[in-house]
Coordinates of C-alpha atoms and ligand atoms in Angstrom, one line a residue:
M1 CA -97.0 49.5 -105.8
K2 CA -98.4 49.2 -109.3
T3 CA -96.4 47.3 -111.9
E4 CA -98.1 48.6 -115.0
T5 CA -95.8 48.1 -118.0
L6 CA -97.8 49.8 -120.7
Q7 CA -95.8 52.6 -122.3
V8 CA -97.3 55.0 -124.8
K9 CA -95.0 56.3 -127.4
T10 CA -96.9 57.1 -130.7
N11 CA -100.3 57.2 -132.1
E12 CA -99.8 54.4 -134.6
K13 CA -98.0 51.6 -132.8
P14 CA -100.4 49.3 -130.9
L15 CA -99.0 48.7 -127.4
N16 CA -100.1 45.5 -125.7
G17 CA -103.0 45.6 -128.1
F18 CA -103.9 49.2 -127.2
T19 CA -103.4 52.4 -129.2
I20 CA -103.2 55.9 -127.5
D21 CA -106.8 56.5 -128.6
D22 CA -107.9 53.5 -126.6
I23 CA -106.0 54.6 -123.6
G24 CA -107.2 58.2 -123.9
D25 CA -107.0 60.1 -120.6
D26 CA -106.1 57.1 -118.5
H27 CA -103.3 57.8 -116.1
L28 CA -100.8 55.0 -116.4
F29 CA -97.4 54.8 -114.8
T30 CA -94.6 52.4 -115.3
G31 CA -92.7 52.2 -112.0
L32 CA -90.9 54.0 -109.2
K33 CA -88.3 55.7 -111.4
T34 CA -89.1 58.7 -113.6
P35 CA -88.5 57.4 -117.1
L36 CA -85.3 59.3 -118.2
K37 CA -83.1 58.7 -121.1
K38 CA -79.5 57.5 -120.5
D39 CA -78.1 60.8 -121.9
A40 CA -80.7 63.0 -120.0
F41 CA -78.0 65.3 -118.7
K42 CA -75.7 65.4 -121.7
L43 CA -76.8 69.0 -122.4
S44 CA -76.1 71.7 -119.8
D45 CA -79.0 73.6 -118.3
N46 CA -78.3 76.6 -120.6
E47 CA -78.1 74.4 -123.7
K48 CA -81.5 72.9 -122.7
K49 CA -83.0 76.3 -122.2
E50 CA -81.8 77.5 -125.6
R51 CA -83.2 74.3 -127.3
I52 CA -86.6 74.4 -125.5
A53 CA -87.0 78.1 -126.4
I54 CA -86.5 77.3 -130.1
L55 CA -89.0 74.4 -129.9
F56 CA -91.6 76.2 -127.9
E57 CA -91.4 79.2 -130.3
E58 CA -92.2 76.7 -133.0
I59 CA -95.2 75.4 -131.2
M60 CA -96.5 78.9 -130.7
D61 CA -95.8 79.7 -134.4
V62 CA -97.6 76.6 -135.6
M63 CA -100.6 77.6 -133.5
G64 CA -100.6 80.9 -135.4
L65 CA -99.4 83.2 -132.7
D66 CA -97.6 86.4 -133.7
L67 CA -94.2 86.2 -132.0
T68 CA -93.3 89.7 -133.0
D69 CA -96.0 90.9 -130.5
D70 CA -94.4 92.6 -127.5
S71 CA -96.4 90.4 -125.1
L72 CA -95.5 87.1 -126.7
K73 CA -92.0 87.5 -128.0
G74 CA -90.3 86.7 -124.6
T75 CA -92.6 83.7 -123.9
P76 CA -90.4 80.9 -125.4
Q77 CA -87.4 82.0 -123.3
R78 CA -89.6 82.4 -120.2
V79 CA -91.1 78.9 -120.6
A80 CA -87.7 77.4 -121.2
K81 CA -86.3 79.0 -118.1
M82 CA -89.3 78.0 -116.0
Y83 CA -89.1 74.4 -117.1
I84 CA -85.4 73.9 -116.3
D85 CA -84.9 76.2 -113.3
E86 CA -88.3 75.8 -111.6
I87 CA -91.2 73.5 -112.4
F88 CA -89.1 70.6 -113.8
S89 CA -85.8 71.2 -111.9
G90 CA -86.4 68.0 -109.9
L91 CA -85.5 65.9 -112.9
N92 CA -81.8 66.8 -112.3
P93 CA -80.2 65.0 -109.4
K94 CA -77.9 67.9 -108.8
N95 CA -81.0 69.8 -107.5
K96 CA -81.7 67.2 -104.9
P97 CA -81.9 68.8 -101.4
K98 CA -78.8 68.2 -99.2
V99 CA -80.1 66.6 -96.0
A100 CA -78.3 66.7 -92.6
L101 CA -79.5 64.3 -89.9
F102 CA -79.3 64.9 -86.2
D103 CA -79.3 62.5 -83.3
N104 CA -82.7 61.9 -81.7
K105 CA -81.6 63.6 -78.4
Y106 CA -85.1 64.1 -77.2
Q107 CA -85.7 60.4 -77.3
Y108 CA -89.0 61.2 -79.0
N109 CA -90.2 57.8 -80.2
Q110 CA -93.7 58.5 -81.5
M111 CA -94.6 59.5 -85.0
L112 CA -93.7 63.0 -86.3
V113 CA -96.1 64.4 -88.8
E114 CA -95.5 67.3 -91.2
K115 CA -98.9 68.1 -92.6
N116 CA -100.3 70.3 -95.3
I117 CA -97.1 70.7 -97.3
T118 CA -97.9 72.8 -100.3
L119 CA -97.6 70.7 -103.5
Y120 CA -97.3 71.9 -107.0
S121 CA -96.5 69.4 -109.7
N122 CA -97.4 68.8 -113.3
C123 CA -99.2 65.8 -114.8
E124 CA -96.8 64.0 -117.2
H125 CA -99.7 63.1 -119.5
H126 CA -101.0 66.6 -120.2
F127 CA -98.3 68.9 -118.8
V128 CA -100.9 70.8 -116.7
P129 CA -100.7 71.5 -113.0
I130 CA -101.4 69.1 -110.1
I131 CA -102.1 71.2 -107.0
G132 CA -102.5 69.9 -103.5
K133 CA -101.2 69.0 -100.1
A134 CA -98.7 66.4 -99.0
H135 CA -98.6 64.9 -95.5
V136 CA -95.5 63.0 -94.5
A137 CA -94.7 61.2 -91.3
Y138 CA -91.9 59.1 -89.8
I139 CA -90.9 57.4 -86.6
S140 CA -87.2 58.0 -85.8
S141 CA -84.9 55.0 -85.9
G142 CA -82.2 57.1 -84.1
K143 CA -81.8 60.1 -86.3
V144 CA -84.1 63.1 -87.0
I145 CA -84.3 65.4 -90.0
G146 CA -84.7 69.1 -90.1
L147 CA -88.4 69.8 -90.6
S148 CA -88.0 72.1 -93.7
K149 CA -86.1 69.2 -95.4
L150 CA -89.3 67.2 -95.5
N151 CA -90.9 70.1 -97.5
R152 CA -87.9 70.2 -99.7
I153 CA -87.9 66.5 -100.5
V154 CA -91.6 66.7 -101.4
Q155 CA -90.9 69.7 -103.6
Y156 CA -87.9 68.1 -105.3
Y157 CA -89.9 65.1 -106.5
A158 CA -93.0 67.3 -107.3
K159 CA -90.9 69.3 -109.7
R160 CA -91.0 66.7 -112.4
P161 CA -93.6 65.7 -114.9
Q162 CA -95.4 63.3 -112.6
V163 CA -98.2 60.9 -111.8
Q164 CA -99.4 61.1 -108.3
E165 CA -98.8 57.4 -107.5
R166 CA -95.2 57.6 -108.5
L167 CA -94.7 60.9 -106.7
T168 CA -96.1 59.4 -103.5
N169 CA -93.8 56.4 -103.7
Q170 CA -90.7 58.4 -104.7
I171 CA -91.1 60.6 -101.6
A172 CA -91.6 57.6 -99.4
N173 CA -88.6 55.8 -100.9
E174 CA -86.4 58.8 -100.4
L175 CA -87.4 59.2 -96.7
K176 CA -86.9 55.5 -96.1
T177 CA -83.4 55.7 -97.5
I178 CA -82.4 59.0 -95.7
L179 CA -84.0 58.1 -92.3
N180 CA -82.9 54.5 -92.5
T181 CA -86.4 53.2 -91.5
E182 CA -89.4 51.5 -93.0
D183 CA -91.6 53.5 -90.7
I184 CA -92.7 56.2 -93.2
A185 CA -96.1 57.4 -94.3
V186 CA -96.9 59.7 -97.2
I187 CA -100.4 61.0 -98.1
I188 CA -101.1 63.2 -101.1
D189 CA -104.4 64.9 -101.7
A190 CA -104.3 66.8 -105.0
K191 CA -106.4 68.3 -107.8
H192 CA -105.3 67.5 -111.3
L193 CA -106.1 70.3 -113.7
C194 CA -106.2 67.8 -116.6
V195 CA -109.4 66.5 -114.8
S196 CA -110.8 69.8 -113.6
S197 CA -110.1 72.3 -116.4
R198 CA -110.4 70.0 -119.4
G199 CA -111.5 66.5 -120.4
I200 CA -114.2 65.4 -117.9
K201 CA -114.1 69.0 -116.3
D202 CA -114.8 67.8 -112.8
E203 CA -114.0 70.7 -110.5
T204 CA -114.8 69.1 -107.2
S205 CA -112.9 65.8 -107.3
S206 CA -109.5 65.3 -105.8
T207 CA -107.1 62.3 -105.8
I208 CA -105.7 60.8 -102.7
T209 CA -102.8 58.4 -102.6
A210 CA -101.1 57.0 -99.6
F211 CA -98.0 55.0 -98.6
Y212 CA -97.9 53.3 -95.2
G213 CA -94.6 51.6 -94.5
G214 CA -93.4 49.5 -91.6
A215 CA -95.1 50.5 -88.3
F216 CA -97.5 52.7 -90.1
N217 CA -99.1 49.8 -91.9
T218 CA -101.5 49.0 -89.1
P219 CA -105.2 50.1 -88.7
Q220 CA -104.4 51.9 -85.4
K221 CA -101.4 53.9 -86.8
I222 CA -103.3 54.8 -89.9
L223 CA -106.2 56.1 -87.7
E224 CA -103.8 58.0 -85.5
L225 CA -102.1 59.6 -88.5
Q226 CA -105.4 60.5 -90.1
N227 CA -106.6 62.1 -86.8
Y228 CA -103.6 64.3 -86.8
I229 CA -104.0 65.3 -90.4
N230 CA -107.7 66.0 -90.2
N231 CA -107.5 68.2 -87.0
Ligands
ZN1 ZN1 -103.2 64.4 -116.9

């Protein structure tokens, strides 16, 4: 896991000798936890939506958009609702999926792989989409999890402003905790629209991150997992 401690706050203040201009488009991240304020949930969801709508309206207004236009006038409310209820709903722990575990009655002791889980997230540096696939795997330590819960856990952590490295580790960490095992693997292969639609404008590259914990961290297991994913 990376332990980058650089945190970018303003244009002016040099941070560890760097300014945001020096850092540019570099994707830095500061740790496993999404950086949240202590009072992150002081406002209710409705209060947040009202506030975001006002602020987003101001952004549109500053850009010169005519908010009396029929097509635009509902946009601030739509964006606010989408942020809180949908694409950033994973910031709020109350939206964490409830997970029930079952006894491993089948005595299945090999890896279970859930592959090609649809992944939509948003880059926390540019607030544009990250689109890709997640593959998760585990070896049961006695309990098994409903398959769709694996998708839901991926989606919960994806619905935050994210960097792919943190997203990968957050999913792995959650699965480790829930399934009470180190034997977890998470692979994410995703396109970042901040790379493809702007900036360097590279449409073909994608970013792969991987976590191999416990029994997965051997060349044979990694090869076995990759064979399942690639077939
Ligand atoms: Zn970005």
